[in-house]
Amino acid sequence: MGTKKRGLKARPDFLYLLPFVVSVAVCMALFLPMEEPSVAGAVLKCLPIVCLLGFLALVEQGNQEASKCQMALCCSLLGDVCLVWPKELLAPGVVFFGLAQVSYVMSLGFQRVNWRLGLALHLGSLLAMALLLPLIPSLALKFLLTGYSILLTTMGWRALDRARLVHEVCGAQRACTLGGAVAFWVSDASIVILQLGQLIPHKYAQAVILSTYYIAQLLLTLGAAQKFWAGTTASHTSVTSTASSPSSSSSKARIASVRHGSSSVKNNIPSVRSNTSSVNSRIPSSRKSR
């Protein structure tokens, strides 16, 4: 029974993600209709990231990879605040998101490296930036966005290498990390294609950008949550072992009873031998009397 209780306690880690889901829904319902930047809008926009920070603080204590992911989330939080006022704070927002990508790269590491893949991804990123730069009026912003695109590409490269080459990490973590990197690419590409290109109304462009952004942060957070995935695996293992325990205990009892029976048989053998020897000793005396 004790094993079963410990196993069931490992499952509710999923409940820590419930505040994140609720905060995303609240943000989509209340923040998107806002026309003007405001402190209330900044708070609503940052709530999901705060929930992810709380999730890592509660579930992943002592996990170095999760600590680096927390640094990335904190930088993203500051970037989110800045981008609520894009006209005034766009450059600081880009800097904070660049630092977030650096933290994610540090979290993913360079255990296994496919240099050809990295070169191809970075060349493609620079080509895309070469097409985008003429649309950016500020020279400083051109340098900032180029540097950010390189860091974002590096993060995606490390996520791809981890998913393909680092088999020591569980498959769920690798899949989440890769999905988070792809979602981040989609979110940032949506800023350029939908919002700057004005292909769809601002409200709907913001919905696409924010939804993909929150999905990216959630998946990257789960990709760093080693104890989270170990806990869910342990719960399934413990429940399985608990379910099989009655049959195993009954089989052990049967083996013990058989061993006890065999030992009693062995204990009776000397007494039988002593009886037969006494009988044999009486036979000569009976012959003499005859």
PDB file of C-alpha atoms in Angstrom:
ATOM      1  CA  MET A   1       0.000   0.000   0.000  1.00  0.00           C
ATOM      2  CA  GLY A   2       2.878   2.372   0.780  1.00  0.00           C
ATOM      3  CA  THR A   3       4.376   1.828  -2.650  1.00  0.00           C
ATOM      4  CA  LYS A   4       1.071   2.632  -4.289  1.00  0.00           C
ATOM      5  CA  LYS A   5       0.681   5.905  -2.402  1.00  0.00           C
ATOM      6  CA  ARG A   6       4.178   7.042  -3.341  1.00  0.00           C
ATOM      7  CA  GLY A   7       3.491   6.188  -6.977  1.00  0.00           C
ATOM      8  CA  LEU A   8       0.231   8.144  -7.073  1.00  0.00           C
ATOM      9  CA  LYS A   9       1.893  11.214  -5.557  1.00  0.00           C
ATOM     10  CA  ALA A  10       4.221  11.469  -8.584  1.00  0.00           C
ATOM     11  CA  ARG A  11       1.333  11.996 -11.020  1.00  0.00           C
ATOM     12  CA  PRO A  12      -0.135  15.368  -9.927  1.00  0.00           C
ATOM     13  CA  ASP A  13       2.867  17.232 -11.385  1.00  0.00           C
ATOM     14  CA  PHE A  14       0.559  17.852 -14.347  1.00  0.00           C
ATOM     15  CA  LEU A  15      -1.675  19.911 -12.087  1.00  0.00           C
ATOM     16  CA  TYR A  16       1.079  22.519 -11.754  1.00  0.00           C
ATOM     17  CA  LEU A  17       0.508  23.341 -15.432  1.00  0.00           C
ATOM     18  CA  LEU A  18      -3.148  24.167 -14.855  1.00  0.00           C
ATOM     19  CA  PRO A  19      -2.436  27.809 -13.805  1.00  0.00           C
ATOM     20  CA  PHE A  20      -0.481  28.260 -17.033  1.00  0.00           C
ATOM     21  CA  VAL A  21      -3.407  27.036 -19.143  1.00  0.00           C
ATOM     22  CA  VAL A  22      -5.858  29.279 -17.271  1.00  0.00           C
ATOM     23  CA  SER A  23      -3.576  32.322 -17.529  1.00  0.00           C
ATOM     24  CA  VAL A  24      -3.168  31.830 -21.290  1.00  0.00           C
ATOM     25  CA  ALA A  25      -6.947  31.725 -21.685  1.00  0.00           C
ATOM     26  CA  VAL A  26      -7.329  34.886 -19.580  1.00  0.00           C
ATOM     27  CA  CYS A  27      -4.588  36.641 -21.561  1.00  0.00           C
ATOM     28  CA  MET A  28      -6.211  35.762 -24.877  1.00  0.00           C
ATOM     29  CA  ALA A  29      -9.619  36.916 -23.666  1.00  0.00           C
ATOM     30  CA  LEU A  30      -8.572  40.195 -22.014  1.00  0.00           C
ATOM     31  CA  PHE A  31      -5.233  41.294 -23.475  1.00  0.00           C
ATOM     32  CA  LEU A  32      -5.919  40.868 -27.186  1.00  0.00           C
ATOM     33  CA  PRO A  33      -8.895  43.297 -27.301  1.00  0.00           C
ATOM     34  CA  MET A  34      -6.753  46.063 -25.732  1.00  0.00           C
ATOM     35  CA  GLU A  35      -5.947  48.765 -28.238  1.00  0.00           C
ATOM     36  CA  GLU A  36      -3.518  50.839 -26.152  1.00  0.00           C
ATOM     37  CA  PRO A  37      -0.473  49.655 -24.139  1.00  0.00           C
ATOM     38  CA  SER A  38      -1.058  49.560 -20.389  1.00  0.00           C
ATOM     39  CA  VAL A  39       0.316  48.150 -17.170  1.00  0.00           C
ATOM     40  CA  ALA A  40      -2.702  45.846 -16.909  1.00  0.00           C
ATOM     41  CA  GLY A  41      -1.933  44.517 -20.377  1.00  0.00           C
ATOM     42  CA  ALA A  42       1.691  43.884 -19.394  1.00  0.00           C
ATOM     43  CA  VAL A  43       0.554  41.955 -16.311  1.00  0.00           C
ATOM     44  CA  LEU A  44      -1.848  39.828 -18.339  1.00  0.00           C
ATOM     45  CA  LYS A  45       0.792  39.116 -20.975  1.00  0.00           C
ATOM     46  CA  CYS A  46       3.361  38.050 -18.376  1.00  0.00           C
ATOM     47  CA  LEU A  47       1.098  35.832 -16.267  1.00  0.00           C
ATOM     48  CA  PRO A  48       1.680  32.605 -18.281  1.00  0.00           C
ATOM     49  CA  ILE A  49       5.461  33.003 -18.034  1.00  0.00           C
ATOM     50  CA  VAL A  50       5.190  33.592 -14.279  1.00  0.00           C
ATOM     51  CA  CYS A  51       3.195  30.348 -14.031  1.00  0.00           C
ATOM     52  CA  LEU A  52       5.934  28.454 -15.863  1.00  0.00           C
ATOM     53  CA  LEU A  53       8.527  29.899 -13.477  1.00  0.00           C
ATOM     54  CA  GLY A  54       6.409  28.690 -10.565  1.00  0.00           C
ATOM     55  CA  PHE A  55       6.099  25.245 -12.143  1.00  0.00           C
ATOM     56  CA  LEU A  56       9.888  24.874 -12.410  1.00  0.00           C
ATOM     57  CA  ALA A  57      10.415  26.227  -8.887  1.00  0.00           C
ATOM     58  CA  LEU A  58       8.010  23.667  -7.412  1.00  0.00           C
ATOM     59  CA  VAL A  59       8.831  20.603  -9.501  1.00  0.00           C
ATOM     60  CA  GLU A  60      12.455  20.966 -10.597  1.00  0.00           C
ATOM     61  CA  GLN A  61      14.389  21.983  -7.477  1.00  0.00           C
ATOM     62  CA  GLY A  62      18.119  21.323  -7.864  1.00  0.00           C
ATOM     63  CA  ASN A  63      17.920  20.730 -11.623  1.00  0.00           C
ATOM     64  CA  GLN A  64      20.675  22.732 -13.360  1.00  0.00           C
ATOM     65  CA  GLU A  65      19.037  22.576 -16.778  1.00  0.00           C
ATOM     66  CA  ALA A  66      15.786  23.843 -15.288  1.00  0.00           C
ATOM     67  CA  SER A  67      17.688  26.685 -13.563  1.00  0.00           C
ATOM     68  CA  LYS A  68      19.013  27.847 -16.945  1.00  0.00           C
ATOM     69  CA  CYS A  69      15.516  27.547 -18.352  1.00  0.00           C
ATOM     70  CA  GLN A  70      14.306  29.770 -15.511  1.00  0.00           C
ATOM     71  CA  MET A  71      16.906  32.359 -16.531  1.00  0.00           C
ATOM     72  CA  ALA A  72      15.524  32.203 -20.076  1.00  0.00           C
ATOM     73  CA  LEU A  73      11.975  32.665 -18.802  1.00  0.00           C
ATOM     74  CA  CYS A  74      12.999  35.660 -16.662  1.00  0.00           C
ATOM     75  CA  CYS A  75      14.646  37.316 -19.670  1.00  0.00           C
ATOM     76  CA  SER A  76      11.554  36.550 -21.741  1.00  0.00           C
ATOM     77  CA  LEU A  77       9.417  38.112 -19.027  1.00  0.00           C
ATOM     78  CA  LEU A  78      11.363  41.367 -19.266  1.00  0.00           C
ATOM     79  CA  GLY A  79      11.177  41.208 -23.052  1.00  0.00           C
ATOM     80  CA  ASP A  80       7.407  40.766 -22.894  1.00  0.00           C
ATOM     81  CA  VAL A  81       7.079  43.857 -20.724  1.00  0.00           C
ATOM     82  CA  CYS A  82       9.173  45.902 -23.139  1.00  0.00           C
ATOM     83  CA  LEU A  83       7.226  44.790 -26.205  1.00  0.00           C
ATOM     84  CA  VAL A  84       3.957  45.959 -24.687  1.00  0.00           C
ATOM     85  CA  TRP A  85       5.335  49.425 -25.582  1.00  0.00           C
ATOM     86  CA  PRO A  86       7.065  48.599 -28.901  1.00  0.00           C
ATOM     87  CA  LYS A  87       7.551  52.174 -30.043  1.00  0.00           C
ATOM     88  CA  GLU A  88       9.548  53.106 -26.947  1.00  0.00           C
ATOM     89  CA  LEU A  89      11.096  49.795 -25.808  1.00  0.00           C
ATOM     90  CA  LEU A  90      11.518  47.628 -28.904  1.00  0.00           C
ATOM     91  CA  ALA A  91      15.337  47.593 -28.755  1.00  0.00           C
ATOM     92  CA  PRO A  92      15.529  46.556 -25.056  1.00  0.00           C
ATOM     93  CA  GLY A  93      12.880  43.914 -25.752  1.00  0.00           C
ATOM     94  CA  VAL A  94      15.009  42.414 -28.536  1.00  0.00           C
ATOM     95  CA  VAL A  95      18.035  42.422 -26.213  1.00  0.00           C
ATOM     96  CA  PHE A  96      16.151  40.592 -23.434  1.00  0.00           C
ATOM     97  CA  PHE A  97      14.825  37.975 -25.852  1.00  0.00           C
ATOM     98  CA  GLY A  98      18.357  37.532 -27.193  1.00  0.00           C
ATOM     99  CA  LEU A  99      19.545  36.834 -23.642  1.00  0.00           C
ATOM    100  CA  ALA A 100      16.688  34.337 -23.319  1.00  0.00           C
ATOM    101  CA  GLN A 101      17.970  32.480 -26.380  1.00  0.00           C
ATOM    102  CA  VAL A 102      21.487  32.457 -24.913  1.00  0.00           C
ATOM    103  CA  SER A 103      20.089  30.866 -21.733  1.00  0.00           C
ATOM    104  CA  TYR A 104      18.245  28.254 -23.757  1.00  0.00           C
ATOM    105  CA  VAL A 105      21.425  27.444 -25.696  1.00  0.00           C
ATOM    106  CA  MET A 106      23.293  27.037 -22.387  1.00  0.00           C
ATOM    107  CA  SER A 107      20.494  24.788 -21.150  1.00  0.00           C
ATOM    108  CA  LEU A 108      20.635  22.558 -24.228  1.00  0.00           C
ATOM    109  CA  GLY A 109      24.435  22.452 -24.329  1.00  0.00           C
ATOM    110  CA  PHE A 110      26.809  21.066 -26.952  1.00  0.00           C
ATOM    111  CA  GLN A 111      26.987  17.373 -26.030  1.00  0.00           C
ATOM    112  CA  ARG A 112      26.539  16.141 -29.603  1.00  0.00           C
ATOM    113  CA  VAL A 113      27.138  18.524 -32.482  1.00  0.00           C
ATOM    114  CA  ASN A 114      26.224  18.266 -36.158  1.00  0.00           C
ATOM    115  CA  TRP A 115      28.264  21.129 -37.606  1.00  0.00           C
ATOM    116  CA  ARG A 116      26.892  20.740 -41.125  1.00  0.00           C
ATOM    117  CA  LEU A 117      23.340  21.151 -39.882  1.00  0.00           C
ATOM    118  CA  GLY A 118      24.334  24.208 -37.875  1.00  0.00           C
ATOM    119  CA  LEU A 119      26.059  25.791 -40.872  1.00  0.00           C
ATOM    120  CA  ALA A 120      23.057  25.172 -43.120  1.00  0.00           C
ATOM    121  CA  LEU A 121      20.605  26.629 -40.589  1.00  0.00           C
ATOM    122  CA  HIS A 122      22.694  29.749 -40.005  1.00  0.00           C
ATOM    123  CA  LEU A 123      23.188  30.364 -43.714  1.00  0.00           C
ATOM    124  CA  GLY A 124      19.434  30.103 -44.225  1.00  0.00           C
ATOM    125  CA  SER A 125      18.836  32.508 -41.337  1.00  0.00           C
ATOM    126  CA  LEU A 126      21.281  35.075 -42.730  1.00  0.00           C
ATOM    127  CA  LEU A 127      19.673  34.810 -46.152  1.00  0.00           C
ATOM    128  CA  ALA A 128      16.241  35.495 -44.634  1.00  0.00           C
ATOM    129  CA  MET A 129      17.640  38.467 -42.709  1.00  0.00           C
ATOM    130  CA  ALA A 130      19.212  39.849 -45.891  1.00  0.00           C
ATOM    131  CA  LEU A 131      15.740  39.949 -47.425  1.00  0.00           C
ATOM    132  CA  LEU A 132      14.244  41.525 -44.295  1.00  0.00           C
ATOM    133  CA  LEU A 133      16.842  44.204 -43.498  1.00  0.00           C
ATOM    134  CA  PRO A 134      15.771  46.691 -46.232  1.00  0.00           C
ATOM    135  CA  LEU A 135      12.385  46.937 -44.471  1.00  0.00           C
ATOM    136  CA  ILE A 136      14.010  48.052 -41.174  1.00  0.00           C
ATOM    137  CA  PRO A 137      14.757  51.794 -41.062  1.00  0.00           C
ATOM    138  CA  SER A 138      17.030  51.947 -38.010  1.00  0.00           C
ATOM    139  CA  LEU A 139      20.655  50.835 -38.361  1.00  0.00           C
ATOM    140  CA  ALA A 140      20.896  49.874 -34.682  1.00  0.00           C
ATOM    141  CA  LEU A 141      17.751  47.796 -34.960  1.00  0.00           C
ATOM    142  CA  LYS A 142      19.184  46.030 -38.004  1.00  0.00           C
ATOM    143  CA  PHE A 143      22.199  44.898 -35.972  1.00  0.00           C
ATOM    144  CA  LEU A 144      20.028  43.877 -33.025  1.00  0.00           C
ATOM    145  CA  LEU A 145      17.623  41.819 -35.127  1.00  0.00           C
ATOM    146  CA  THR A 146      20.462  40.166 -37.037  1.00  0.00           C
ATOM    147  CA  GLY A 147      22.134  39.162 -33.771  1.00  0.00           C
ATOM    148  CA  TYR A 148      18.831  37.914 -32.388  1.00  0.00           C
ATOM    149  CA  SER A 149      18.155  35.812 -35.483  1.00  0.00           C
ATOM    150  CA  ILE A 150      21.591  34.182 -35.114  1.00  0.00           C
ATOM    151  CA  LEU A 151      20.882  33.348 -31.458  1.00  0.00           C
ATOM    152  CA  LEU A 152      17.412  32.017 -32.267  1.00  0.00           C
ATOM    153  CA  THR A 153      18.873  29.842 -35.038  1.00  0.00           C
ATOM    154  CA  THR A 154      21.539  28.539 -32.644  1.00  0.00           C
ATOM    155  CA  MET A 155      18.864  27.568 -30.139  1.00  0.00           C
ATOM    156  CA  GLY A 156      16.934  25.709 -32.837  1.00  0.00           C
ATOM    157  CA  TRP A 157      20.125  23.992 -33.993  1.00  0.00           C
ATOM    158  CA  ARG A 158      20.874  22.778 -30.459  1.00  0.00           C
ATOM    159  CA  ALA A 159      17.286  21.541 -30.098  1.00  0.00           C
ATOM    160  CA  LEU A 160      17.537  19.607 -33.369  1.00  0.00           C
ATOM    161  CA  ASP A 161      20.860  18.035 -32.390  1.00  0.00           C
ATOM    162  CA  ARG A 162      19.475  17.090 -29.007  1.00  0.00           C
ATOM    163  CA  ALA A 163      16.401  15.462 -30.520  1.00  0.00           C
ATOM    164  CA  ARG A 164      18.464  13.469 -33.020  1.00  0.00           C
ATOM    165  CA  LEU A 165      21.694  12.673 -31.174  1.00  0.00           C
ATOM    166  CA  VAL A 166      21.362  12.926 -27.371  1.00  0.00           C
ATOM    167  CA  HIS A 167      19.706   9.608 -26.551  1.00  0.00           C
ATOM    168  CA  GLU A 168      20.554   9.813 -22.834  1.00  0.00           C
ATOM    169  CA  VAL A 169      17.647  12.243 -22.451  1.00  0.00           C
ATOM    170  CA  CYS A 170      14.165  10.699 -22.514  1.00  0.00           C
ATOM    171  CA  GLY A 171      12.194  10.916 -25.753  1.00  0.00           C
ATOM    172  CA  ALA A 172       9.455  13.117 -24.264  1.00  0.00           C
ATOM    173  CA  GLN A 173      11.985  15.767 -23.243  1.00  0.00           C
ATOM    174  CA  ARG A 174      13.672  15.756 -26.643  1.00  0.00           C
ATOM    175  CA  ALA A 175      10.342  16.005 -28.464  1.00  0.00           C
ATOM    176  CA  CYS A 176       9.214  18.924 -26.279  1.00  0.00           C
ATOM    177  CA  THR A 177      12.477  20.795 -26.810  1.00  0.00           C
ATOM    178  CA  LEU A 178      12.303  20.379 -30.571  1.00  0.00           C
ATOM    179  CA  GLY A 179       8.636  21.361 -30.665  1.00  0.00           C
ATOM    180  CA  GLY A 180       9.385  24.436 -28.551  1.00  0.00           C
ATOM    181  CA  ALA A 181      12.161  25.567 -30.891  1.00  0.00           C
ATOM    182  CA  VAL A 182       9.951  25.147 -33.963  1.00  0.00           C
ATOM    183  CA  ALA A 183       7.097  27.033 -32.244  1.00  0.00           C
ATOM    184  CA  PHE A 184       9.504  29.872 -31.394  1.00  0.00           C
ATOM    185  CA  TRP A 185      10.546  30.088 -35.046  1.00  0.00           C
ATOM    186  CA  VAL A 186       6.895  30.179 -36.124  1.00  0.00           C
ATOM    187  CA  SER A 187       6.059  32.865 -33.557  1.00  0.00           C
ATOM    188  CA  ASP A 188       8.914  35.165 -34.603  1.00  0.00           C
ATOM    189  CA  ALA A 189       8.229  34.559 -38.284  1.00  0.00           C
ATOM    190  CA  SER A 190       4.600  35.488 -37.654  1.00  0.00           C
ATOM    191  CA  ILE A 191       5.726  38.876 -36.305  1.00  0.00           C
ATOM    192  CA  VAL A 192       7.418  39.609 -39.608  1.00  0.00           C
ATOM    193  CA  ILE A 193       4.923  38.036 -41.995  1.00  0.00           C
ATOM    194  CA  LEU A 194       1.602  38.829 -40.319  1.00  0.00           C
ATOM    195  CA  GLN A 195       2.184  41.930 -38.222  1.00  0.00           C
ATOM    196  CA  LEU A 196       4.856  43.897 -40.100  1.00  0.00           C
ATOM    197  CA  GLY A 197       3.551  42.714 -43.440  1.00  0.00           C
ATOM    198  CA  GLN A 198      -0.003  43.568 -42.339  1.00  0.00           C
ATOM    199  CA  LEU A 199      -1.434  40.514 -44.071  1.00  0.00           C
ATOM    200  CA  ILE A 200      -4.226  40.126 -41.519  1.00  0.00           C
ATOM    201  CA  PRO A 201      -5.755  42.495 -38.914  1.00  0.00           C
ATOM    202  CA  HIS A 202      -3.566  43.302 -35.911  1.00  0.00           C
ATOM    203  CA  LYS A 203      -5.836  41.504 -33.447  1.00  0.00           C
ATOM    204  CA  TYR A 204      -5.647  38.177 -35.299  1.00  0.00           C
ATOM    205  CA  ALA A 205      -1.921  38.545 -35.919  1.00  0.00           C
ATOM    206  CA  GLN A 206      -1.421  39.034 -32.169  1.00  0.00           C
ATOM    207  CA  ALA A 207      -3.490  35.910 -31.470  1.00  0.00           C
ATOM    208  CA  VAL A 208      -1.246  33.797 -33.737  1.00  0.00           C
ATOM    209  CA  ILE A 209       1.955  35.327 -32.358  1.00  0.00           C
ATOM    210  CA  LEU A 210       1.018  34.935 -28.701  1.00  0.00           C
ATOM    211  CA  SER A 211      -0.437  31.433 -29.009  1.00  0.00           C
ATOM    212  CA  THR A 212       2.659  30.074 -30.759  1.00  0.00           C
ATOM    213  CA  TYR A 213       4.890  31.970 -28.319  1.00  0.00           C
ATOM    214  CA  TYR A 214       3.218  30.468 -25.243  1.00  0.00           C
ATOM    215  CA  ILE A 215       3.308  26.999 -26.789  1.00  0.00           C
ATOM    216  CA  ALA A 216       7.034  27.471 -27.434  1.00  0.00           C
ATOM    217  CA  GLN A 217       7.744  28.509 -23.846  1.00  0.00           C
ATOM    218  CA  LEU A 218       5.662  25.644 -22.445  1.00  0.00           C
ATOM    219  CA  LEU A 219       7.396  23.014 -24.574  1.00  0.00           C
ATOM    220  CA  LEU A 220      10.883  24.372 -23.859  1.00  0.00           C
ATOM    221  CA  THR A 221      10.046  24.353 -20.146  1.00  0.00           C
ATOM    222  CA  LEU A 222       8.859  20.735 -20.299  1.00  0.00           C
ATOM    223  CA  GLY A 223      11.978  19.862 -22.274  1.00  0.00           C
ATOM    224  CA  ALA A 224      14.086  20.994 -19.313  1.00  0.00           C
ATOM    225  CA  ALA A 225      11.885  19.314 -16.683  1.00  0.00           C
ATOM    226  CA  GLN A 226      13.841  16.133 -15.967  1.00  0.00           C
ATOM    227  CA  LYS A 227      12.235  15.363 -12.599  1.00  0.00           C
ATOM    228  CA  PHE A 228       8.781  15.964 -14.047  1.00  0.00           C
ATOM    229  CA  TRP A 229       9.170  13.198 -16.632  1.00  0.00           C
ATOM    230  CA  ALA A 230      11.004  10.911 -14.180  1.00  0.00           C
ATOM    231  CA  GLY A 231       8.129  11.307 -11.726  1.00  0.00           C
ATOM    232  CA  THR A 232       5.456  10.303 -14.246  1.00  0.00           C
ATOM    233  CA  THR A 233       7.527   7.288 -15.291  1.00  0.00           C
ATOM    234  CA  ALA A 234       8.046   6.274 -11.657  1.00  0.00           C
ATOM    235  CA  SER A 235       4.320   6.423 -10.983  1.00  0.00           C
ATOM    236  CA  HIS A 236       3.538   3.990 -13.792  1.00  0.00           C
ATOM    237  CA  THR A 237       6.297   1.659 -12.581  1.00  0.00           C
ATOM    238  CA  SER A 238       5.119   1.730  -8.979  1.00  0.00           C
ATOM    239  CA  VAL A 239       1.488   1.132  -9.916  1.00  0.00           C
ATOM    240  CA  THR A 240       2.512  -1.832 -12.057  1.00  0.00           C
ATOM    241  CA  SER A 241       4.618  -3.318  -9.276  1.00  0.00           C
ATOM    242  CA  THR A 242       1.799  -2.767  -6.791  1.00  0.00           C
ATOM    243  CA  ALA A 243      -0.717  -4.473  -9.066  1.00  0.00           C
ATOM    244  CA  SER A 244       1.514  -7.519  -9.383  1.00  0.00           C
ATOM    245  CA  SER A 245       2.377  -7.677  -5.670  1.00  0.00           C
ATOM    246  CA  PRO A 246      -0.560  -9.918  -4.521  1.00  0.00           C
ATOM    247  CA  SER A 247       0.333 -12.720  -6.907  1.00  0.00           C
ATOM    248  CA  SER A 248       4.004 -12.447  -6.070  1.00  0.00           C
ATOM    249  CA  SER A 249       3.298 -12.532  -2.321  1.00  0.00           C
ATOM    250  CA  SER A 250       1.060 -15.609  -2.696  1.00  0.00           C
ATOM    251  CA  SER A 251       3.711 -17.384  -4.753  1.00  0.00           C
ATOM    252  CA  LYS A 252       6.297 -16.570  -2.083  1.00  0.00           C
ATOM    253  CA  ALA A 253       3.975 -18.023   0.569  1.00  0.00           C
ATOM    254  CA  ARG A 254       3.582 -21.193  -1.463  1.00  0.00           C
ATOM    255  CA  ILE A 255       7.338 -21.549  -1.854  1.00  0.00           C
ATOM    256  CA  ALA A 256       7.797 -21.064   1.883  1.00  0.00           C
ATOM    257  CA  SER A 257       5.205 -23.749   2.671  1.00  0.00           C
ATOM    258  CA  VAL A 258       6.837 -26.194   0.262  1.00  0.00           C
ATOM    259  CA  ARG A 259      10.222 -25.520   1.822  1.00  0.00           C
ATOM    260  CA  HIS A 260       8.732 -26.020   5.280  1.00  0.00           C
ATOM    261  CA  GLY A 261       7.210 -29.327   4.188  1.00  0.00           C
ATOM    262  CA  SER A 262      10.471 -30.536   2.707  1.00  0.00           C
ATOM    263  CA  SER A 263      12.352 -29.579   5.859  1.00  0.00           C
ATOM    264  CA  SER A 264       9.852 -31.550   7.999  1.00  0.00           C
ATOM    265  CA  VAL A 265      10.340 -34.573   5.714  1.00  0.00           C
ATOM    266  CA  LYS A 266      14.082 -34.254   6.132  1.00  0.00           C
ATOM    267  CA  ASN A 267      13.668 -34.081   9.915  1.00  0.00           C
ATOM    268  CA  ASN A 268      11.610 -37.298   9.889  1.00  0.00           C
ATOM    269  CA  ILE A 269      14.223 -39.248   7.903  1.00  0.00           C
ATOM    270  CA  PRO A 270      16.665 -39.744  10.886  1.00  0.00           C
ATOM    271  CA  SER A 271      13.825 -41.093  13.059  1.00  0.00           C
ATOM    272  CA  VAL A 272      12.878 -43.618  10.360  1.00  0.00           C
ATOM    273  CA  ARG A 273      16.490 -44.678  10.040  1.00  0.00           C
ATOM    274  CA  SER A 274      16.783 -45.138  13.808  1.00  0.00           C
ATOM    275  CA  ASN A 275      13.651 -47.319  13.847  1.00  0.00           C
ATOM    276  CA  THR A 276      14.942 -49.536  11.066  1.00  0.00           C
ATOM    277  CA  SER A 277      18.319 -49.927  12.814  1.00  0.00           C
ATOM    278  CA  SER A 278      16.569 -50.976  16.062  1.00  0.00           C
ATOM    279  CA  VAL A 279      14.519 -53.542  14.170  1.00  0.00           C
ATOM    280  CA  ASN A 280      17.658 -54.931  12.522  1.00  0.00           C
ATOM    281  CA  SER A 281      19.380 -55.213  15.897  1.00  0.00           C
ATOM    282  CA  ARG A 282      16.508 -57.295  17.285  1.00  0.00           C
ATOM    283  CA  ILE A 283      16.539 -59.824  14.437  1.00  0.00           C
ATOM    284  CA  PRO A 284      19.795 -61.660  15.484  1.00  0.00           C
ATOM    285  CA  SER A 285      18.579 -62.009  19.072  1.00  0.00           C
ATOM    286  CA  SER A 286      15.365 -63.584  17.905  1.00  0.00           C
ATOM    287  CA  ARG A 287      17.330 -66.050  15.747  1.00  0.00           C
ATOM    288  CA  LYS A 288      19.471 -67.066  18.734  1.00  0.00           C
ATOM    289  CA  SER A 289      16.390 -67.723  20.856  1.00  0.00           C
ATOM    290  CA  ARG A 290      15.146 -70.024  18.181  1.00  0.00           C
TER     291      ARG A 290
END
